[in-house]
Short mmCIF file of C-alpha atoms and ligand atoms in Angstrom, two decimals:
data_model
loop_
_atom_site.label_atom_id
_atom_site.label_comp_id
_atom_site.label_asym_id
_atom_site.label_seq_id
_atom_site.Cartn_x
_atom_site.Cartn_y
_atom_site.Cartn_z
CA UNK W 78 0.00 0.00 0.00
CA UNK W 79 1.38 3.41 -0.95
CA UNK W 80 2.29 5.53 2.05
CA UNK W 81 0.29 8.75 2.07
CA UNK W 82 2.29 11.89 2.69
CA UNK W 83 0.14 14.46 4.56
CA UNK W 84 -0.84 17.26 2.17
CA UNK W 85 0.05 19.90 4.76
CA UNK W 86 3.75 18.99 4.55
CA UNK W 87 5.78 20.72 1.84
CA UNK W 88 8.80 19.11 0.17
CA UNK W 89 11.01 21.51 2.13
CA UNK W 90 9.42 20.43 5.43
CA UNK W 91 9.80 16.74 4.56
CA UNK W 92 13.47 17.27 3.73
CA UNK W 93 13.93 19.18 7.00
CA UNK W 94 12.28 16.36 8.95
CA UNK W 95 14.69 13.79 7.50
CA UNK W 96 17.59 16.12 8.17
CA UNK W 97 16.59 16.47 11.83
CA UNK W 98 16.23 12.70 12.23
CA UNK W 99 19.76 12.28 10.83
CA UNK W 100 21.01 15.04 13.13
CA UNK W 101 19.59 13.33 16.22
CA UNK W 102 21.12 9.99 15.26
CA UNK W 103 24.55 11.40 14.48
CA UNK W 104 24.50 13.68 17.55
CA UNK W 105 23.83 10.76 19.89
CA UNK W 106 26.29 8.45 18.11
CA UNK W 107 28.95 11.11 18.61
CA UNK W 108 27.92 11.66 22.25
CA UNK W 109 28.41 7.94 22.92
CA UNK W 110 31.87 8.08 21.34
CA UNK W 111 32.85 11.13 23.37
CA UNK W 112 31.73 9.44 26.57
CA UNK W 113 33.75 6.30 25.76
CA UNK W 114 36.79 8.45 24.96
CA UNK W 115 36.48 9.95 28.44
CA UNK W 116 35.91 13.43 27.02
CA UNK W 117 32.39 13.66 28.39
CA UNK W 118 31.46 13.29 32.05
CA UNK W 119 28.11 12.48 33.67
CA UNK W 120 25.95 10.13 31.63
CA UNK W 121 23.97 10.11 28.42
CA UNK W 122 20.78 8.31 27.39
CA UNK W 123 20.78 7.78 23.62
CA UNK W 124 17.60 8.52 21.64
CA UNK W 125 18.83 6.39 18.71
CA UNK W 126 15.93 4.38 17.20
CA UNK W 127 13.28 6.77 18.52
CA UNK W 128 13.90 9.71 16.16
CA UNK W 129 10.48 9.47 14.48
CA UNK W 130 8.68 10.39 17.70
CA UNK W 131 10.42 13.69 18.47
CA UNK W 132 10.61 14.76 14.82
CA UNK W 133 7.06 13.76 13.88
CA UNK W 134 5.66 15.50 16.97
CA UNK W 135 7.67 18.72 16.68
CA UNK W 136 6.99 19.00 12.93
CA UNK W 137 3.32 19.35 13.87
CA UNK W 138 4.01 22.30 16.20
CA UNK W 139 4.24 26.07 15.73
CA UNK W 140 7.37 27.96 16.77
CA UNK W 141 5.60 29.38 19.87
CA UNK W 142 4.45 25.96 21.06
CA UNK W 143 6.31 24.40 23.95
CA UNK W 144 7.64 20.96 24.87
CA UNK W 145 8.73 19.27 28.05
CA UNK W 146 11.28 16.51 27.85
CA UNK W 147 12.84 13.62 29.74
CA UNK W 148 16.24 12.23 30.77
CA UNK W 149 16.46 10.93 27.14
CA UNK W 150 16.05 14.43 25.79
CA UNK W 151 18.56 15.18 23.01
CA UNK W 152 16.07 14.18 20.30
CA UNK W 153 13.31 16.41 21.67
CA UNK W 154 15.68 19.35 21.98
CA UNK W 155 17.07 19.05 18.44
CA UNK W 156 13.60 18.49 16.95
CA UNK W 157 12.26 21.69 18.59
CA UNK W 158 15.14 23.78 17.28
CA UNK W 159 17.87 23.38 19.90
CA UNK W 160 21.38 24.32 18.81
CA UNK W 161 23.66 21.25 18.53
CA UNK W 162 26.72 23.37 19.32
CA UNK W 163 25.32 24.61 22.65
CA UNK W 164 24.06 21.10 23.44
CA UNK W 165 27.43 19.49 22.74
CA UNK W 166 29.20 22.15 24.81
CA UNK W 167 26.82 21.40 27.69
CA UNK W 168 27.57 17.68 27.42
CA UNK W 169 31.29 18.46 27.70
CA UNK W 170 30.69 20.74 30.72
CA UNK W 171 31.87 23.88 28.93
CA UNK W 172 31.02 27.49 29.78
CA UNK W 173 29.40 27.98 26.34
CA UNK W 174 26.82 25.22 26.95
CA UNK W 175 23.10 25.76 27.46
CA UNK W 176 23.52 25.65 31.27
CA UNK W 177 27.06 27.10 31.25
CA UNK W 178 28.33 23.56 31.72
CA UNK W 179 26.59 22.95 35.05
CA UNK W 180 23.64 20.84 33.93
CA UNK W 181 24.92 18.26 31.46
CA UNK W 182 22.80 16.04 29.26
CA UNK W 183 19.72 15.89 31.51
CA UNK W 184 19.22 19.60 32.15
CA UNK W 185 19.21 21.22 28.72
CA UNK W 186 16.56 23.90 28.20
CA UNK W 187 16.06 26.66 25.61
CA UNK W 188 13.10 28.79 26.66
CA UNK W 189 13.19 30.92 23.50
CA UNK W 190 12.79 27.81 21.37
CA UNK W 191 9.95 26.59 23.63
CA UNK W 192 12.06 23.80 25.14
CA UNK W 193 11.11 23.86 28.82
CA UNK W 194 13.79 21.40 29.79
CA UNK W 195 15.06 17.87 29.93
CA UNK W 196 14.43 16.29 33.31
CA UNK W 197 16.25 13.74 35.43
CA UNK W 198 13.07 12.92 37.35
CA UNK W 199 10.92 10.27 35.67
CA UNK W 200 7.61 12.03 34.95
CA UNK W 201 9.11 15.35 36.06
CA UNK W 202 8.05 17.14 32.88
CA UNK W 203 4.39 16.18 33.17
CA UNK W 204 3.33 18.73 35.78
CA UNK W 205 5.44 21.39 34.06
CA UNK W 206 3.63 20.73 30.77
CA UNK W 207 0.21 21.06 32.39
CA UNK W 208 1.40 24.27 34.07
CA UNK W 209 2.73 25.70 30.80
CA UNK W 210 -0.57 24.87 29.10
CA UNK W 211 -2.49 26.56 31.93
CA UNK W 212 -0.27 29.65 31.63
CA UNK W 213 -0.97 29.85 27.87
CA UNK W 214 -4.70 29.46 28.47
CA UNK W 215 -4.79 32.16 31.19
CA UNK W 216 -2.79 34.53 28.98
CA UNK W 217 -5.22 34.00 26.10
CA UNK W 218 -2.51 32.62 23.81
CA UNK W 219 -3.20 29.75 21.42
CA UNK W 220 0.04 27.82 21.87
CA UNK W 221 0.02 24.18 22.90
CA UNK W 222 2.47 22.17 24.99
CA UNK W 223 3.62 18.71 24.04
CA UNK W 224 4.65 16.61 27.02
CA UNK W 225 7.05 13.78 26.15
CA UNK W 226 7.35 11.02 28.74
CA UNK W 227 8.43 7.38 28.78
CA UNK W 228 6.44 4.23 29.52
CA UNK W 229 8.25 4.24 32.88
CA UNK W 230 6.30 7.39 33.81
CA UNK W 231 2.91 5.82 33.07
CA UNK W 232 2.52 4.85 36.71
CA UNK W 233 3.80 8.04 38.31
CA UNK W 234 1.15 9.88 40.36
CA UNK W 235 1.90 13.20 38.66
CA UNK W 236 0.44 11.81 35.41
CA UNK W 237 -2.91 11.13 37.08
CA UNK W 238 -3.00 14.56 38.74
CA UNK W 239 -2.00 16.42 35.59
CA UNK W 240 -4.27 14.43 33.27
CA UNK W 241 -7.26 15.05 35.52
CA UNK W 242 -6.61 18.79 35.85
CA UNK W 243 -5.91 19.10 32.12
CA UNK W 244 -9.23 17.43 31.39
CA UNK W 245 -11.23 19.56 33.85
CA UNK W 246 -9.69 22.82 32.64
CA UNK W 247 -9.44 21.76 28.97
CA UNK W 248 -5.75 22.60 28.94
CA UNK W 249 -3.98 22.76 25.57
CA UNK W 250 -1.56 19.92 26.28
CA UNK W 251 -0.73 16.79 24.29
CA UNK W 252 0.64 13.92 26.38
CA UNK W 253 3.01 11.91 24.17
CA UNK W 254 4.08 8.63 25.76
CA UNK W 255 7.18 7.12 24.17
CA UNK W 256 6.69 3.42 24.78
CA UNK W 257 10.16 2.14 23.92
CA UNK W 258 9.31 -1.19 25.63
CA UNK W 259 11.60 -0.81 28.67
CA UNK W 260 12.09 1.35 31.74
CA UNK W 261 15.72 0.60 32.55
CA UNK W 262 15.61 -3.24 32.48
CA UNK W 263 11.87 -3.60 33.24
CA UNK W 264 9.53 -4.50 30.39
CA UNK W 265 6.59 -2.11 30.00
CA UNK W 266 4.11 -4.97 29.57
CA UNK W 267 5.17 -6.36 32.97
CA UNK W 268 4.63 -3.18 35.00
CA UNK W 269 1.62 -1.58 33.31
CA UNK W 270 -1.83 -2.83 34.28
CA UNK W 271 -3.27 -2.75 30.76
CA UNK W 272 -1.61 -3.93 27.54
CA UNK W 273 -2.72 -0.78 25.75
CA UNK W 274 -2.20 2.35 27.91
CA UNK W 275 -4.27 4.50 25.52
CA UNK W 276 -7.40 3.14 27.23
CA UNK W 277 -6.48 5.11 30.35
CA UNK W 278 -7.41 8.35 28.55
CA UNK W 279 -11.06 7.25 28.55
CA UNK W 280 -11.07 7.48 32.35
CA UNK W 281 -10.13 11.16 32.10
CA UNK W 282 -12.65 11.86 29.34
CA UNK W 283 -10.22 12.75 26.58
CA UNK W 284 -9.01 10.92 23.45
CA UNK W 285 -6.24 8.33 23.63
CA UNK W 286 -4.70 6.99 20.43
CA UNK W 287 -1.93 4.55 19.62
CA UNK W 288 0.61 5.31 16.98
CA UNK W 289 3.48 3.58 15.13
CA UNK W 290 6.39 5.39 16.74
CA UNK W 291 8.77 4.10 14.05
CA UNK W 292 6.83 6.04 11.37
CA UNK W 293 7.49 9.77 11.48
CA UNK W 294 4.45 10.57 9.33
CA UNK W 295 2.12 8.58 11.61
CA UNK W 296 3.43 10.51 14.63
CA UNK W 297 3.06 13.79 12.72
CA UNK W 298 -0.59 13.02 11.88
CA UNK W 299 -1.49 12.00 15.44
CA UNK W 300 0.15 15.06 17.04
CA UNK W 301 -1.18 17.47 14.37
CA UNK W 302 -4.75 16.28 15.10
CA UNK W 303 -4.27 16.51 18.87
CA UNK W 304 -2.59 19.93 18.67
CA UNK W 305 -5.36 21.31 16.45
CA UNK W 306 -7.93 20.04 18.92
CA UNK W 307 -6.04 21.59 21.86
CA UNK W 308 -5.58 24.91 20.02
CA UNK W 309 -9.30 25.08 19.32
CA UNK W 310 -10.12 24.71 23.03
CA UNK W 311 -10.90 20.98 22.87
CA UNK W 312 -8.48 20.10 25.67
CA UNK W 313 -5.83 17.42 26.12
CA UNK W 314 -5.10 14.12 24.36
CA UNK W 315 -2.90 11.12 25.00
CA UNK W 316 -0.83 9.60 22.19
CA UNK W 317 1.13 6.41 22.86
CA UNK W 318 3.95 5.99 20.34
CA UNK W 319 5.24 2.44 20.11
CA UNK W 320 8.97 2.58 19.54
CA UNK W 321 12.33 1.12 20.63
CA UNK W 322 15.68 2.28 21.90
CA UNK W 323 18.45 0.51 20.01
CA UNK W 324 21.07 1.00 22.72
CA UNK W 325 21.12 0.54 26.47
CA UNK W 326 19.21 2.64 28.97
CA UNK W 327 22.34 4.74 29.38
CA UNK W 328 25.82 4.56 28.04
CA UNK W 329 26.98 2.08 30.73
CA UNK W 330 24.05 -0.38 30.48
CA UNK W 331 25.30 -4.02 30.03
CA UNK W 332 22.03 -4.81 28.16
CA UNK W 333 21.72 -8.32 29.59
CA UNK W 334 17.92 -8.29 29.71
CA UNK W 335 16.92 -8.47 26.05
CA UNK W 336 17.67 -10.72 23.06
CA UNK W 337 19.64 -9.76 20.00
CA UNK W 338 16.78 -11.18 17.88
CA UNK W 339 14.39 -8.65 19.43
CA UNK W 340 16.75 -5.75 18.75
CA UNK W 341 17.34 -6.93 15.17
CA UNK W 342 13.59 -7.15 14.51
CA UNK W 343 13.11 -3.52 15.59
CA UNK W 344 16.16 -2.36 13.64
CA UNK W 345 14.61 -3.81 10.49
CA UNK W 346 11.88 -1.17 10.94
CA UNK W 347 14.39 1.63 11.25
CA UNK W 348 12.51 4.97 11.20
CA UNK W 349 15.17 6.81 9.21
CA UNK W 350 15.54 4.16 6.51
CA UNK W 351 11.75 3.88 6.20
CA UNK W 352 11.34 7.63 5.80
CA UNK W 353 14.20 7.82 3.29
CA UNK W 354 12.60 5.05 1.23
CA UNK W 355 9.22 6.80 1.35
CA UNK W 356 10.68 10.12 0.23
CA UNK W 357 12.73 8.52 -2.55
CA UNK W 358 9.79 6.33 -3.63
CA UNK W 359 7.47 9.33 -3.83
CA UNK W 360 10.01 11.40 -5.76
CA UNK W 361 10.46 13.97 -2.97
CA UNK W 362 14.21 13.29 -2.78
CA UNK W 363 16.71 11.39 -4.93
CA UNK W 364 19.13 8.90 -3.34
CA UNK W 365 21.92 11.42 -4.01
CA UNK W 366 20.01 14.11 -2.06
CA UNK W 367 19.87 11.77 0.94
CA UNK W 368 23.62 11.18 0.74
CA UNK W 369 24.18 14.92 0.54
CA UNK W 370 22.01 15.46 3.62
CA UNK W 371 23.98 12.83 5.56
CA UNK W 372 27.22 14.61 4.66
CA UNK W 373 25.84 18.02 5.63
CA UNK W 374 24.69 16.70 9.00
CA UNK W 375 28.03 14.97 9.65
CA UNK W 376 29.76 18.30 9.03
CA UNK W 377 27.38 20.11 11.38
CA UNK W 378 27.93 17.58 14.16
CA UNK W 379 31.72 17.68 13.77
CA UNK W 380 31.61 21.46 13.96
CA UNK W 381 29.51 21.18 17.16
CA UNK W 382 32.12 18.83 18.63
CA UNK W 383 34.95 21.16 17.60
CA UNK W 384 33.10 24.14 19.12
CA UNK W 385 32.55 22.24 22.36
CA UNK W 386 36.14 21.01 22.60
CA UNK W 387 37.54 24.47 21.90
CA UNK W 388 35.24 26.18 24.42
CA UNK W 389 36.56 27.22 27.83
CA UNK W 390 35.82 25.42 31.09
CA UNK W 391 33.56 27.42 33.45
CA UNK W 392 35.48 29.79 35.73
CA UNK W 393 35.75 28.72 39.37
CA UNK W 394 34.27 32.09 40.33
CA UNK W 395 31.04 31.07 38.52
CA UNK W 396 30.56 28.07 40.81
CA UNK W 397 27.71 29.58 42.83
CA UNK W 398 26.05 31.51 39.97
CA UNK W 399 22.65 30.28 38.69
CA UNK W 400 22.44 27.81 41.59
CA UNK W 401 19.10 28.00 43.35
CA UNK W 402 19.39 25.47 46.13
C1 LIG Q 627 11.09 9.56 40.10
C2 LIG Q 627 12.23 8.71 39.59
N1 LIG Q 627 12.25 7.39 39.84
C3 LIG Q 627 13.26 6.61 39.38
C4 LIG Q 627 14.28 7.18 38.64
C5 LIG Q 627 15.40 6.31 38.09
N2 LIG Q 627 15.18 6.13 36.64
C6 LIG Q 627 15.85 6.90 35.75
S1 LIG Q 627 15.37 6.56 34.18
C7 LIG Q 627 14.31 5.35 34.68
C8 LIG Q 627 13.51 4.57 33.68
C9 LIG Q 627 12.67 5.45 32.83
O1 LIG Q 627 12.00 4.69 31.86
P1 LIG Q 627 11.06 5.37 30.81
O2 LIG Q 627 10.24 6.43 31.48
O3 LIG Q 627 10.31 4.29 30.12
O4 LIG Q 627 12.03 6.12 29.82
P2 LIG Q 627 13.17 5.50 28.88
O5 LIG Q 627 14.42 5.47 29.72
O6 LIG Q 627 12.73 4.15 28.46
O7 LIG Q 627 13.29 6.47 27.76
C10 LIG Q 627 14.31 5.24 36.07
C11 LIG Q 627 13.47 4.29 36.81
C12 LIG Q 627 14.23 8.57 38.40
N3 LIG Q 627 15.16 9.18 37.68
N4 LIG Q 627 13.18 9.32 38.84
#
């Protein structure tokens, strides 16, 4: 069956979506290398394999819309317009990074781009998203907030509280659950009471839909519908994107809890390869255009790494600046 490309997406937007997916993959591949080289401290949680979720969702948003993110946040940040140079500098703890080198991978925010922050607390972005949506509603603005969270946050109390308030107040928020099958080493189907978490939305009185999280256009469609509904005053929605992380929970995960056959099966549905094939098959891009994009992105990532490496360390005198507690 031919894959339908949504009419609202121009060729330029489709090209940009593929470019961002490639950027996320290459950024996180490079971050893993830098960690293993000992250049990067702290930890990093690779988004590799899940690129369709962040890119499909953010492609459906307006520049003034906001997102909240998770500990696995590089993909969300890049998809919403974060600067790879400032992100890489933050990962390396440099003074030019988004948090002046004090936050690292899990605390990147860019308020001007509508990125309200990665978050080391599982479910920590959920209340912030409901609050941002309430602020927009009270101010009479029409922006929406997309709240990314993992399957591991499905059973956090803050989700219940925020979903209920969002429903009562018809807040313009879209809850996007990234079900990548595992929370650390625990399988989502072992710790969630229902096989399909979308049914939980019914209890709050708002729509819940499932979505192929390895298909960027499917995610785009689901989030575009939910965002339009939220913008028109229709209130929140829940979208559960079924996806997979190719690598371990974090860079040091021994990955002794899942089979190679399982990983290989998901990799055969690779979201970037599928999107490339769709765009080539539909005549949007030629194979040579895709190669050119890969090269462009590789250059951009290397320049981000060079910028980060050449940037100064924070001054000791800045130790207590921007520290709130
Ligand atoms: C409130 C809280 N509990 C536990 C942890 C430890 N922890 C960090 S990540 C994680 C698993 C998160 O899984 P999921 O939400 O599915 O996201 P994924 O890592 O799969 O992207 C846990 C339990 C934490 N950071 N915060």
